Amino acid sequence: MRKVLAVLLAVLGLGVSVAGCSPEFRGLNLRIAAGNTGGVYYQLSQRLATQWGGQLGIARPGVLETRGSPDNLARLRAGTADVAFSAADVAAITAPPNGDLKALARIYDDYLHVVVRADSPITSLAMLRGHRVSIGAPDSGVAVIAKQLLRTAGLTGPGALTTSDLGLDPSLTALQRGDIDAFFWSGGLPTNAITAVAQRTPLRLVDIGGLMPEMRRINPVYRTATIPASTYQTAGGPVVTLAVPNYLMVPSSMPDDLAEALVQGLFAAQGELAKVNRAALSIDVRSAIETSPLALHPGALRYYRAQKT
């Protein structure tokens, strides 16, 4: 980030403004902390990197494979990433409202998936007892939700479950091989890696609606949502699950002009992002400011005020 600041101070000394034209950020190198390669964060990051590179006239930003939201925010703090995707619950826990990280935008919602094979006898979270379950990679957003949900369901005592810490792709492989009986995943709809496997191995999602009142009491950022059966052409019909918003995050130290340009570029790129994953269709300038309890970066706020949102 020190290199970013040095370049931008030089640029700003030339009196370049974001108003009315693309700013000159030549020499700027950005890195996006993007999550699992099979997830929506990573898909959108790849296309967003291409769009930002063209819009700002800079080298295409690097897209970093990571373990998920906690890892992403840790990289922002360490200065090894400049922009990061994060689930709102993780951001709220690790980034105080007036702390060292700020939000550029609320983007789309992640949906919790509890995935089993279509021929599995498991039809509720309680029926996971005694089974082998992957709760997500360490330092991932899904692991945060899975652990809380299992505590809420009373499935954390000795012998309740045999758990493993697998990311999305290893979880899908293990489920197909019969090495695990279920796995947790939190991602946008659809998550293409799940779609691809469901076309070869019939899958089913487990309804967690009965636990949602308690989960919402624990963390009001969670909301109750439905995953339609048509999302993955799964057996068993739609399921009630948990949804959590995602934020695009940056260090508080990012210069205002750069933050404003990134937000402007995000909305300019929405059509291209939607071609990669339709979760991007829910990115909206009116809801993008709803990043509570995280504060918006002043540069992002300047953009939204100019849009009269």
PDB file of C-alpha atoms in Angstrom:
ATOM      1  CA  MET A   1       0.000   0.000   0.000  1.00  0.00           C
ATOM      2  CA  ARG A   2       2.961   2.363   0.576  1.00  0.00           C
ATOM      3  CA  LYS A   3       3.778   2.024  -3.124  1.00  0.00           C
ATOM      4  CA  VAL A   4       0.154   2.785  -3.998  1.00  0.00           C
ATOM      5  CA  LEU A   5       0.210   5.917  -1.850  1.00  0.00           C
ATOM      6  CA  ALA A   6       3.474   7.130  -3.334  1.00  0.00           C
ATOM      7  CA  VAL A   7       2.196   6.766  -6.893  1.00  0.00           C
ATOM      8  CA  LEU A   8      -1.094   8.447  -6.097  1.00  0.00           C
ATOM      9  CA  LEU A   9       0.512  11.389  -4.345  1.00  0.00           C
ATOM     10  CA  ALA A  10       2.583  11.961  -7.450  1.00  0.00           C
ATOM     11  CA  VAL A  11      -0.514  11.732  -9.636  1.00  0.00           C
ATOM     12  CA  LEU A  12      -2.545  14.036  -7.435  1.00  0.00           C
ATOM     13  CA  GLY A  13       0.293  16.553  -7.557  1.00  0.00           C
ATOM     14  CA  LEU A  14      -0.442  16.909 -11.257  1.00  0.00           C
ATOM     15  CA  GLY A  15      -3.950  18.054 -10.406  1.00  0.00           C
ATOM     16  CA  VAL A  16      -5.716  15.099 -12.017  1.00  0.00           C
ATOM     17  CA  SER A  17      -9.372  14.798 -11.036  1.00  0.00           C
ATOM     18  CA  VAL A  18     -11.804  11.892 -11.246  1.00  0.00           C
ATOM     19  CA  ALA A  19     -14.590  14.247 -12.235  1.00  0.00           C
ATOM     20  CA  GLY A  20     -15.646  13.897 -15.830  1.00  0.00           C
ATOM     21  CA  CYS A  21     -12.871  11.587 -16.999  1.00  0.00           C
ATOM     22  CA  SER A  22     -10.825   8.563 -15.993  1.00  0.00           C
ATOM     23  CA  PRO A  23      -8.006   9.565 -13.628  1.00  0.00           C
ATOM     24  CA  GLU A  24      -4.407   8.880 -14.542  1.00  0.00           C
ATOM     25  CA  PHE A  25      -3.171   6.172 -12.174  1.00  0.00           C
ATOM     26  CA  ARG A  26      -0.318   4.898 -14.318  1.00  0.00           C
ATOM     27  CA  GLY A  27       2.150   2.769 -12.398  1.00  0.00           C
ATOM     28  CA  LEU A  28      -0.438   1.734  -9.825  1.00  0.00           C
ATOM     29  CA  ASN A  29      -0.475  -1.978  -8.972  1.00  0.00           C
ATOM     30  CA  LEU A  30      -3.571  -3.269  -7.211  1.00  0.00           C
ATOM     31  CA  ARG A  31      -4.180  -6.690  -5.653  1.00  0.00           C
ATOM     32  CA  ILE A  32      -7.649  -8.109  -5.019  1.00  0.00           C
ATOM     33  CA  ALA A  33      -8.109 -10.703  -2.247  1.00  0.00           C
ATOM     34  CA  ALA A  34     -10.655 -12.925  -3.903  1.00  0.00           C
ATOM     35  CA  GLY A  35     -11.302 -16.202  -2.062  1.00  0.00           C
ATOM     36  CA  ASN A  36     -11.660 -19.745  -3.361  1.00  0.00           C
ATOM     37  CA  THR A  37     -11.181 -20.271  -7.101  1.00  0.00           C
ATOM     38  CA  GLY A  38     -14.555 -22.047  -7.307  1.00  0.00           C
ATOM     39  CA  GLY A  39     -16.467 -19.255  -5.606  1.00  0.00           C
ATOM     40  CA  VAL A  40     -18.297 -16.165  -6.810  1.00  0.00           C
ATOM     41  CA  TYR A  41     -15.779 -13.783  -5.199  1.00  0.00           C
ATOM     42  CA  TYR A  42     -13.065 -15.176  -7.433  1.00  0.00           C
ATOM     43  CA  GLN A  43     -15.179 -15.154 -10.600  1.00  0.00           C
ATOM     44  CA  LEU A  44     -16.203 -11.543 -10.140  1.00  0.00           C
ATOM     45  CA  SER A  45     -12.689 -10.501  -9.148  1.00  0.00           C
ATOM     46  CA  GLN A  46     -11.253 -11.799 -12.403  1.00  0.00           C
ATOM     47  CA  ARG A  47     -13.659  -9.758 -14.518  1.00  0.00           C
ATOM     48  CA  LEU A  48     -13.484  -6.740 -12.214  1.00  0.00           C
ATOM     49  CA  ALA A  49      -9.678  -6.759 -12.448  1.00  0.00           C
ATOM     50  CA  THR A  50      -9.899  -6.583 -16.236  1.00  0.00           C
ATOM     51  CA  GLN A  51     -12.434  -3.762 -16.091  1.00  0.00           C
ATOM     52  CA  TRP A  52     -10.546  -1.714 -13.507  1.00  0.00           C
ATOM     53  CA  GLY A  53      -7.322  -2.127 -15.448  1.00  0.00           C
ATOM     54  CA  GLY A  54      -8.912  -0.670 -18.566  1.00  0.00           C
ATOM     55  CA  GLN A  55     -10.852   2.053 -16.789  1.00  0.00           C
ATOM     56  CA  LEU A  56      -7.906   3.369 -14.763  1.00  0.00           C
ATOM     57  CA  GLY A  57      -5.263   2.859 -17.427  1.00  0.00           C
ATOM     58  CA  ILE A  58      -3.195   0.610 -15.167  1.00  0.00           C
ATOM     59  CA  ALA A  59      -1.818  -2.911 -15.283  1.00  0.00           C
ATOM     60  CA  ARG A  60      -4.544  -5.478 -14.719  1.00  0.00           C
ATOM     61  CA  PRO A  61      -4.866  -5.898 -10.924  1.00  0.00           C
ATOM     62  CA  GLY A  62      -3.659  -9.178  -9.489  1.00  0.00           C
ATOM     63  CA  VAL A  63      -6.342 -11.587  -8.279  1.00  0.00           C
ATOM     64  CA  LEU A  64      -5.261 -13.499  -5.177  1.00  0.00           C
ATOM     65  CA  GLU A  65      -6.633 -16.916  -4.292  1.00  0.00           C
ATOM     66  CA  THR A  66      -7.393 -16.914  -0.554  1.00  0.00           C
ATOM     67  CA  ARG A  67      -9.232 -18.955   2.062  1.00  0.00           C
ATOM     68  CA  GLY A  68     -12.111 -16.495   2.411  1.00  0.00           C
ATOM     69  CA  SER A  69     -13.269 -13.380   4.242  1.00  0.00           C
ATOM     70  CA  PRO A  70     -11.090 -13.531   7.402  1.00  0.00           C
ATOM     71  CA  ASP A  71      -8.021 -14.245   5.285  1.00  0.00           C
ATOM     72  CA  ASN A  72      -8.951 -11.421   2.899  1.00  0.00           C
ATOM     73  CA  LEU A  73      -9.231  -8.837   5.663  1.00  0.00           C
ATOM     74  CA  ALA A  74      -5.997 -10.035   7.255  1.00  0.00           C
ATOM     75  CA  ARG A  75      -4.269  -9.435   3.920  1.00  0.00           C
ATOM     76  CA  LEU A  76      -5.633  -5.883   3.761  1.00  0.00           C
ATOM     77  CA  ARG A  77      -4.223  -5.215   7.205  1.00  0.00           C
ATOM     78  CA  ALA A  78      -0.880  -6.793   6.310  1.00  0.00           C
ATOM     79  CA  GLY A  79      -0.598  -4.670   3.164  1.00  0.00           C
ATOM     80  CA  THR A  80      -0.489  -7.731   0.890  1.00  0.00           C
ATOM     81  CA  ALA A  81      -3.853  -6.867  -0.717  1.00  0.00           C
ATOM     82  CA  ASP A  82      -5.432  -3.522  -1.610  1.00  0.00           C
ATOM     83  CA  VAL A  83      -9.083  -4.513  -2.154  1.00  0.00           C
ATOM     84  CA  ALA A  84     -10.932  -7.443  -0.596  1.00  0.00           C
ATOM     85  CA  PHE A  85     -14.285  -9.168  -0.723  1.00  0.00           C
ATOM     86  CA  SER A  86     -15.742  -9.923   2.713  1.00  0.00           C
ATOM     87  CA  ALA A  87     -18.960 -11.230   4.186  1.00  0.00           C
ATOM     88  CA  ALA A  88     -20.640  -8.625   6.390  1.00  0.00           C
ATOM     89  CA  ASP A  89     -20.591 -10.747   9.554  1.00  0.00           C
ATOM     90  CA  VAL A  90     -16.840 -11.281   9.340  1.00  0.00           C
ATOM     91  CA  ALA A  91     -16.238  -7.620   8.504  1.00  0.00           C
ATOM     92  CA  ALA A  92     -18.362  -6.512  11.474  1.00  0.00           C
ATOM     93  CA  ILE A  93     -16.436  -8.770  13.855  1.00  0.00           C
ATOM     94  CA  THR A  94     -12.946  -7.880  12.678  1.00  0.00           C
ATOM     95  CA  ALA A  95     -13.270  -4.287  11.442  1.00  0.00           C
ATOM     96  CA  PRO A  96     -14.677  -1.784  13.976  1.00  0.00           C
ATOM     97  CA  PRO A  97     -16.784   1.017  12.435  1.00  0.00           C
ATOM     98  CA  ASN A  98     -14.025   3.622  12.813  1.00  0.00           C
ATOM     99  CA  GLY A  99     -11.105   1.247  12.376  1.00  0.00           C
ATOM    100  CA  ASP A 100      -8.432   0.650   9.792  1.00  0.00           C
ATOM    101  CA  LEU A 101     -10.722  -0.840   7.124  1.00  0.00           C
ATOM    102  CA  LYS A 102     -13.581   0.774   5.245  1.00  0.00           C
ATOM    103  CA  ALA A 103     -16.256  -0.358   2.777  1.00  0.00           C
ATOM    104  CA  LEU A 104     -16.522   0.681  -0.851  1.00  0.00           C
ATOM    105  CA  ALA A 105     -19.920  -0.937  -1.414  1.00  0.00           C
ATOM    106  CA  ARG A 106     -22.366  -3.573  -0.389  1.00  0.00           C
ATOM    107  CA  ILE A 107     -22.476  -5.843  -3.414  1.00  0.00           C
ATOM    108  CA  TYR A 108     -24.534  -9.072  -3.398  1.00  0.00           C
ATOM    109  CA  ASP A 109     -25.677 -11.595  -0.774  1.00  0.00           C
ATOM    110  CA  ASP A 110     -24.096 -14.957   0.024  1.00  0.00           C
ATOM    111  CA  TYR A 111     -26.384 -17.899   0.727  1.00  0.00           C
ATOM    112  CA  LEU A 112     -25.461 -20.699   3.112  1.00  0.00           C
ATOM    113  CA  HIS A 113     -25.486 -24.098   1.413  1.00  0.00           C
ATOM    114  CA  VAL A 114     -25.624 -27.327   3.415  1.00  0.00           C
ATOM    115  CA  VAL A 115     -24.940 -29.830   0.647  1.00  0.00           C
ATOM    116  CA  VAL A 116     -25.541 -33.593   0.666  1.00  0.00           C
ATOM    117  CA  ARG A 117     -25.871 -36.203  -2.054  1.00  0.00           C
ATOM    118  CA  ALA A 118     -29.413 -36.579  -3.369  1.00  0.00           C
ATOM    119  CA  ASP A 119     -29.600 -40.157  -2.026  1.00  0.00           C
ATOM    120  CA  SER A 120     -28.512 -39.121   1.498  1.00  0.00           C
ATOM    121  CA  PRO A 121     -30.889 -39.779   4.413  1.00  0.00           C
ATOM    122  CA  ILE A 122     -29.945 -36.391   5.918  1.00  0.00           C
ATOM    123  CA  THR A 123     -32.892 -33.994   5.683  1.00  0.00           C
ATOM    124  CA  SER A 124     -32.234 -31.627   8.608  1.00  0.00           C
ATOM    125  CA  LEU A 125     -29.271 -30.151  10.422  1.00  0.00           C
ATOM    126  CA  ALA A 126     -30.025 -32.301  13.472  1.00  0.00           C
ATOM    127  CA  MET A 127     -29.530 -35.383  11.296  1.00  0.00           C
ATOM    128  CA  LEU A 128     -25.885 -34.449  10.767  1.00  0.00           C
ATOM    129  CA  ARG A 129     -25.184 -35.928  14.222  1.00  0.00           C
ATOM    130  CA  GLY A 130     -22.692 -38.746  13.950  1.00  0.00           C
ATOM    131  CA  HIS A 131     -21.788 -37.912  10.347  1.00  0.00           C
ATOM    132  CA  ARG A 132     -18.667 -36.591   8.617  1.00  0.00           C
ATOM    133  CA  VAL A 133     -19.025 -32.916   7.751  1.00  0.00           C
ATOM    134  CA  SER A 134     -16.744 -30.331   6.164  1.00  0.00           C
ATOM    135  CA  ILE A 135     -17.266 -26.906   7.716  1.00  0.00           C
ATOM    136  CA  GLY A 136     -15.124 -24.932   5.239  1.00  0.00           C
ATOM    137  CA  ALA A 137     -11.494 -23.963   4.986  1.00  0.00           C
ATOM    138  CA  PRO A 138      -9.773 -22.350   7.989  1.00  0.00           C
ATOM    139  CA  ASP A 139      -9.973 -18.547   7.906  1.00  0.00           C
ATOM    140  CA  SER A 140     -13.053 -18.682   5.682  1.00  0.00           C
ATOM    141  CA  GLY A 141     -16.365 -16.900   6.073  1.00  0.00           C
ATOM    142  CA  VAL A 142     -18.333 -20.119   5.753  1.00  0.00           C
ATOM    143  CA  ALA A 143     -16.444 -21.612   8.714  1.00  0.00           C
ATOM    144  CA  VAL A 144     -17.578 -18.661  10.852  1.00  0.00           C
ATOM    145  CA  ILE A 145     -21.232 -19.304   9.974  1.00  0.00           C
ATOM    146  CA  ALA A 146     -20.977 -23.109  10.134  1.00  0.00           C
ATOM    147  CA  LYS A 147     -19.489 -23.096  13.643  1.00  0.00           C
ATOM    148  CA  GLN A 148     -22.166 -20.731  14.918  1.00  0.00           C
ATOM    149  CA  LEU A 149     -24.933 -22.740  13.276  1.00  0.00           C
ATOM    150  CA  LEU A 150     -23.645 -26.019  14.722  1.00  0.00           C
ATOM    151  CA  ARG A 151     -23.478 -24.444  18.191  1.00  0.00           C
ATOM    152  CA  THR A 152     -27.037 -23.231  17.770  1.00  0.00           C
ATOM    153  CA  ALA A 153     -28.139 -26.728  16.741  1.00  0.00           C
ATOM    154  CA  GLY A 154     -26.363 -28.341  19.701  1.00  0.00           C
ATOM    155  CA  LEU A 155     -23.922 -30.228  17.473  1.00  0.00           C
ATOM    156  CA  THR A 156     -20.613 -29.180  19.031  1.00  0.00           C
ATOM    157  CA  GLY A 157     -20.258 -31.632  21.898  1.00  0.00           C
ATOM    158  CA  PRO A 158     -17.838 -34.579  21.964  1.00  0.00           C
ATOM    159  CA  GLY A 159     -18.721 -37.127  19.333  1.00  0.00           C
ATOM    160  CA  ALA A 160     -21.467 -35.002  17.784  1.00  0.00           C
ATOM    161  CA  LEU A 161     -19.726 -34.773  14.413  1.00  0.00           C
ATOM    162  CA  THR A 162     -16.547 -35.704  12.646  1.00  0.00           C
ATOM    163  CA  THR A 163     -15.522 -32.400  11.090  1.00  0.00           C
ATOM    164  CA  SER A 164     -12.969 -31.499   8.450  1.00  0.00           C
ATOM    165  CA  ASP A 165     -11.782 -28.121   7.203  1.00  0.00           C
ATOM    166  CA  LEU A 166     -12.065 -28.380   3.439  1.00  0.00           C
ATOM    167  CA  GLY A 167     -12.553 -25.627   0.882  1.00  0.00           C
ATOM    168  CA  LEU A 168     -15.239 -25.800  -1.770  1.00  0.00           C
ATOM    169  CA  ASP A 169     -13.508 -27.885  -4.431  1.00  0.00           C
ATOM    170  CA  PRO A 170     -12.058 -30.454  -1.981  1.00  0.00           C
ATOM    171  CA  SER A 171     -15.470 -30.689  -0.284  1.00  0.00           C
ATOM    172  CA  LEU A 172     -17.186 -31.440  -3.584  1.00  0.00           C
ATOM    173  CA  THR A 173     -14.588 -34.098  -4.390  1.00  0.00           C
ATOM    174  CA  ALA A 174     -14.869 -35.671  -0.930  1.00  0.00           C
ATOM    175  CA  LEU A 175     -18.679 -35.736  -1.124  1.00  0.00           C
ATOM    176  CA  GLN A 176     -18.609 -37.452  -4.511  1.00  0.00           C
ATOM    177  CA  ARG A 177     -16.129 -40.050  -3.223  1.00  0.00           C
ATOM    178  CA  GLY A 178     -18.137 -40.709  -0.081  1.00  0.00           C
ATOM    179  CA  ASP A 179     -15.372 -39.423   2.202  1.00  0.00           C
ATOM    180  CA  ILE A 180     -17.778 -36.938   3.824  1.00  0.00           C
ATOM    181  CA  ASP A 181     -21.558 -36.933   4.210  1.00  0.00           C
ATOM    182  CA  ALA A 182     -22.204 -33.186   3.967  1.00  0.00           C
ATOM    183  CA  PHE A 183     -20.459 -29.860   3.639  1.00  0.00           C
ATOM    184  CA  PHE A 184     -21.102 -26.193   4.297  1.00  0.00           C
ATOM    185  CA  TRP A 185     -20.571 -23.476   1.714  1.00  0.00           C
ATOM    186  CA  SER A 186     -21.510 -19.804   1.670  1.00  0.00           C
ATOM    187  CA  GLY A 187     -21.605 -18.158  -1.744  1.00  0.00           C
ATOM    188  CA  GLY A 188     -23.600 -16.270  -4.327  1.00  0.00           C
ATOM    189  CA  LEU A 189     -26.277 -17.883  -6.482  1.00  0.00           C
ATOM    190  CA  PRO A 190     -25.358 -19.841  -8.385  1.00  0.00           C
ATOM    191  CA  THR A 191     -21.947 -21.070  -7.286  1.00  0.00           C
ATOM    192  CA  ASN A 192     -20.694 -22.509 -10.554  1.00  0.00           C
ATOM    193  CA  ALA A 193     -18.531 -25.224  -8.994  1.00  0.00           C
ATOM    194  CA  ILE A 194     -21.636 -26.704  -7.364  1.00  0.00           C
ATOM    195  CA  THR A 195     -23.580 -26.395 -10.610  1.00  0.00           C
ATOM    196  CA  ALA A 196     -20.907 -28.354 -12.475  1.00  0.00           C
ATOM    197  CA  VAL A 197     -20.828 -31.218  -9.967  1.00  0.00           C
ATOM    198  CA  ALA A 198     -24.633 -31.362  -9.679  1.00  0.00           C
ATOM    199  CA  GLN A 199     -24.798 -32.130 -13.402  1.00  0.00           C
ATOM    200  CA  ARG A 200     -22.756 -35.310 -12.779  1.00  0.00           C
ATOM    201  CA  THR A 201     -23.665 -36.284  -9.221  1.00  0.00           C
ATOM    202  CA  PRO A 202     -27.208 -35.497  -8.021  1.00  0.00           C
ATOM    203  CA  LEU A 203     -27.080 -33.221  -4.981  1.00  0.00           C
ATOM    204  CA  ARG A 204     -29.571 -31.890  -2.472  1.00  0.00           C
ATOM    205  CA  LEU A 205     -29.596 -28.906  -0.087  1.00  0.00           C
ATOM    206  CA  VAL A 206     -30.661 -29.113   3.566  1.00  0.00           C
ATOM    207  CA  ASP A 207     -33.240 -26.672   4.946  1.00  0.00           C
ATOM    208  CA  ILE A 208     -32.164 -24.734   8.078  1.00  0.00           C
ATOM    209  CA  GLY A 209     -35.251 -22.538   8.441  1.00  0.00           C
ATOM    210  CA  GLY A 210     -36.012 -23.723  11.974  1.00  0.00           C
ATOM    211  CA  LEU A 211     -32.729 -22.309  13.252  1.00  0.00           C
ATOM    212  CA  MET A 212     -32.972 -18.915  11.587  1.00  0.00           C
ATOM    213  CA  PRO A 213     -34.827 -17.037  14.367  1.00  0.00           C
ATOM    214  CA  GLU A 214     -31.973 -17.829  16.764  1.00  0.00           C
ATOM    215  CA  MET A 215     -29.285 -17.074  14.159  1.00  0.00           C
ATOM    216  CA  ARG A 216     -30.869 -13.689  13.476  1.00  0.00           C
ATOM    217  CA  ARG A 217     -30.991 -12.980  17.199  1.00  0.00           C
ATOM    218  CA  ILE A 218     -27.281 -13.777  17.458  1.00  0.00           C
ATOM    219  CA  ASN A 219     -26.364 -11.565  14.505  1.00  0.00           C
ATOM    220  CA  PRO A 220     -28.944  -9.206  12.956  1.00  0.00           C
ATOM    221  CA  VAL A 221     -26.873  -8.968   9.760  1.00  0.00           C
ATOM    222  CA  TYR A 222     -28.170 -12.443   8.875  1.00  0.00           C
ATOM    223  CA  ARG A 223     -31.481 -12.715   7.065  1.00  0.00           C
ATOM    224  CA  THR A 224     -33.758 -15.595   6.138  1.00  0.00           C
ATOM    225  CA  ALA A 225     -33.757 -16.446   2.433  1.00  0.00           C
ATOM    226  CA  THR A 226     -34.705 -19.193   0.012  1.00  0.00           C
ATOM    227  CA  ILE A 227     -32.587 -21.089  -2.494  1.00  0.00           C
ATOM    228  CA  PRO A 228     -34.900 -22.224  -5.322  1.00  0.00           C
ATOM    229  CA  ALA A 229     -34.568 -25.833  -6.478  1.00  0.00           C
ATOM    230  CA  SER A 230     -33.984 -24.481  -9.987  1.00  0.00           C
ATOM    231  CA  THR A 231     -30.687 -22.874  -8.896  1.00  0.00           C
ATOM    232  CA  TYR A 232     -28.864 -26.212  -9.161  1.00  0.00           C
ATOM    233  CA  GLN A 233     -31.677 -28.433 -10.451  1.00  0.00           C
ATOM    234  CA  THR A 234     -31.551 -30.236  -7.105  1.00  0.00           C
ATOM    235  CA  ALA A 235     -33.978 -32.785  -5.720  1.00  0.00           C
ATOM    236  CA  GLY A 236     -36.246 -31.971  -2.788  1.00  0.00           C
ATOM    237  CA  GLY A 237     -37.552 -28.521  -3.742  1.00  0.00           C
ATOM    238  CA  PRO A 238     -36.536 -25.073  -2.438  1.00  0.00           C
ATOM    239  CA  VAL A 239     -34.835 -24.696   0.959  1.00  0.00           C
ATOM    240  CA  VAL A 240     -34.898 -21.955   3.572  1.00  0.00           C
ATOM    241  CA  THR A 241     -31.427 -20.816   4.538  1.00  0.00           C
ATOM    242  CA  LEU A 242     -29.283 -17.958   5.810  1.00  0.00           C
ATOM    243  CA  ALA A 243     -28.145 -15.036   3.678  1.00  0.00           C
ATOM    244  CA  VAL A 244     -25.413 -12.538   4.526  1.00  0.00           C
ATOM    245  CA  PRO A 245     -24.422  -9.423   2.552  1.00  0.00           C
ATOM    246  CA  ASN A 246     -20.977  -9.033   1.028  1.00  0.00           C
ATOM    247  CA  TYR A 247     -18.892  -5.884   1.124  1.00  0.00           C
ATOM    248  CA  LEU A 248     -16.019  -4.677  -1.011  1.00  0.00           C
ATOM    249  CA  MET A 249     -13.392  -3.503   1.504  1.00  0.00           C
ATOM    250  CA  VAL A 250     -10.237  -1.377   1.383  1.00  0.00           C
ATOM    251  CA  PRO A 251      -7.795   0.090   3.914  1.00  0.00           C
ATOM    252  CA  SER A 252      -8.849   3.389   5.466  1.00  0.00           C
ATOM    253  CA  SER A 253      -5.539   4.790   4.203  1.00  0.00           C
ATOM    254  CA  MET A 254      -6.534   4.428   0.540  1.00  0.00           C
ATOM    255  CA  PRO A 255      -6.613   7.906  -1.093  1.00  0.00           C
ATOM    256  CA  ASP A 256     -10.099   9.242  -1.673  1.00  0.00           C
ATOM    257  CA  ASP A 257      -9.655   9.673  -5.431  1.00  0.00           C
ATOM    258  CA  LEU A 258      -8.706   6.033  -5.873  1.00  0.00           C
ATOM    259  CA  ALA A 259     -11.596   4.775  -3.728  1.00  0.00           C
ATOM    260  CA  GLU A 260     -14.023   6.940  -5.690  1.00  0.00           C
ATOM    261  CA  ALA A 261     -12.626   5.699  -9.008  1.00  0.00           C
ATOM    262  CA  LEU A 262     -12.933   2.054  -7.924  1.00  0.00           C
ATOM    263  CA  VAL A 263     -16.574   2.490  -6.933  1.00  0.00           C
ATOM    264  CA  GLN A 264     -17.344   4.314 -10.164  1.00  0.00           C
ATOM    265  CA  GLY A 265     -15.645   1.490 -12.060  1.00  0.00           C
ATOM    266  CA  LEU A 266     -17.559  -1.184 -10.152  1.00  0.00           C
ATOM    267  CA  PHE A 267     -20.898   0.185 -11.328  1.00  0.00           C
ATOM    268  CA  ALA A 268     -19.634   0.809 -14.849  1.00  0.00           C
ATOM    269  CA  ALA A 269     -18.574  -2.837 -14.979  1.00  0.00           C
ATOM    270  CA  GLN A 270     -21.808  -4.349 -13.675  1.00  0.00           C
ATOM    271  CA  GLY A 271     -22.965  -5.606 -17.067  1.00  0.00           C
ATOM    272  CA  GLU A 272     -19.659  -7.390 -17.601  1.00  0.00           C
ATOM    273  CA  LEU A 273     -19.731  -8.840 -14.091  1.00  0.00           C
ATOM    274  CA  ALA A 274     -23.230 -10.223 -14.656  1.00  0.00           C
ATOM    275  CA  LYS A 275     -21.951 -12.130 -17.679  1.00  0.00           C
ATOM    276  CA  VAL A 276     -19.663 -14.046 -15.316  1.00  0.00           C
ATOM    277  CA  ASN A 277     -22.213 -14.666 -12.579  1.00  0.00           C
ATOM    278  CA  ARG A 278     -25.764 -13.408 -12.276  1.00  0.00           C
ATOM    279  CA  ALA A 279     -25.199 -12.613  -8.578  1.00  0.00           C
ATOM    280  CA  ALA A 280     -23.791  -9.326  -9.910  1.00  0.00           C
ATOM    281  CA  LEU A 281     -27.271  -8.318 -11.073  1.00  0.00           C
ATOM    282  CA  SER A 282     -28.112  -7.464  -7.451  1.00  0.00           C
ATOM    283  CA  ILE A 283     -25.365  -4.837  -7.221  1.00  0.00           C
ATOM    284  CA  ASP A 284     -27.318  -1.607  -6.940  1.00  0.00           C
ATOM    285  CA  VAL A 285     -26.215   1.949  -6.222  1.00  0.00           C
ATOM    286  CA  ARG A 286     -29.091   2.484  -3.766  1.00  0.00           C
ATOM    287  CA  SER A 287     -28.347  -0.561  -1.610  1.00  0.00           C
ATOM    288  CA  ALA A 288     -24.560  -0.293  -2.015  1.00  0.00           C
ATOM    289  CA  ILE A 289     -24.395   2.351   0.732  1.00  0.00           C
ATOM    290  CA  GLU A 290     -25.962  -0.045   3.281  1.00  0.00           C
ATOM    291  CA  THR A 291     -22.701  -1.245   4.839  1.00  0.00           C
ATOM    292  CA  SER A 292     -23.673  -0.914   8.510  1.00  0.00           C
ATOM    293  CA  PRO A 293     -22.001  -1.381  10.928  1.00  0.00           C
ATOM    294  CA  LEU A 294     -18.982  -0.674   8.695  1.00  0.00           C
ATOM    295  CA  ALA A 295     -18.335   2.895   7.584  1.00  0.00           C
ATOM    296  CA  LEU A 296     -18.039   3.787   3.921  1.00  0.00           C
ATOM    297  CA  HIS A 297     -14.668   5.056   2.732  1.00  0.00           C
ATOM    298  CA  PRO A 298     -14.834   8.873   2.245  1.00  0.00           C
ATOM    299  CA  GLY A 299     -14.018   8.445  -1.453  1.00  0.00           C
ATOM    300  CA  ALA A 300     -16.888   5.981  -1.871  1.00  0.00           C
ATOM    301  CA  LEU A 301     -19.200   8.317   0.015  1.00  0.00           C
ATOM    302  CA  ARG A 302     -18.219  11.132  -2.345  1.00  0.00           C
ATOM    303  CA  TYR A 303     -19.270   8.976  -5.304  1.00  0.00           C
ATOM    304  CA  TYR A 304     -22.656   8.095  -3.779  1.00  0.00           C
ATOM    305  CA  ARG A 305     -23.373  11.698  -2.875  1.00  0.00           C
ATOM    306  CA  ALA A 306     -22.686  12.702  -6.463  1.00  0.00           C
ATOM    307  CA  GLN A 307     -25.277  10.084  -7.503  1.00  0.00           C
ATOM    308  CA  LYS A 308     -27.709  11.592  -4.954  1.00  0.00           C
ATOM    309  CA  THR A 309     -28.158   8.243  -3.202  1.00  0.00           C
TER     310      THR A 309
END
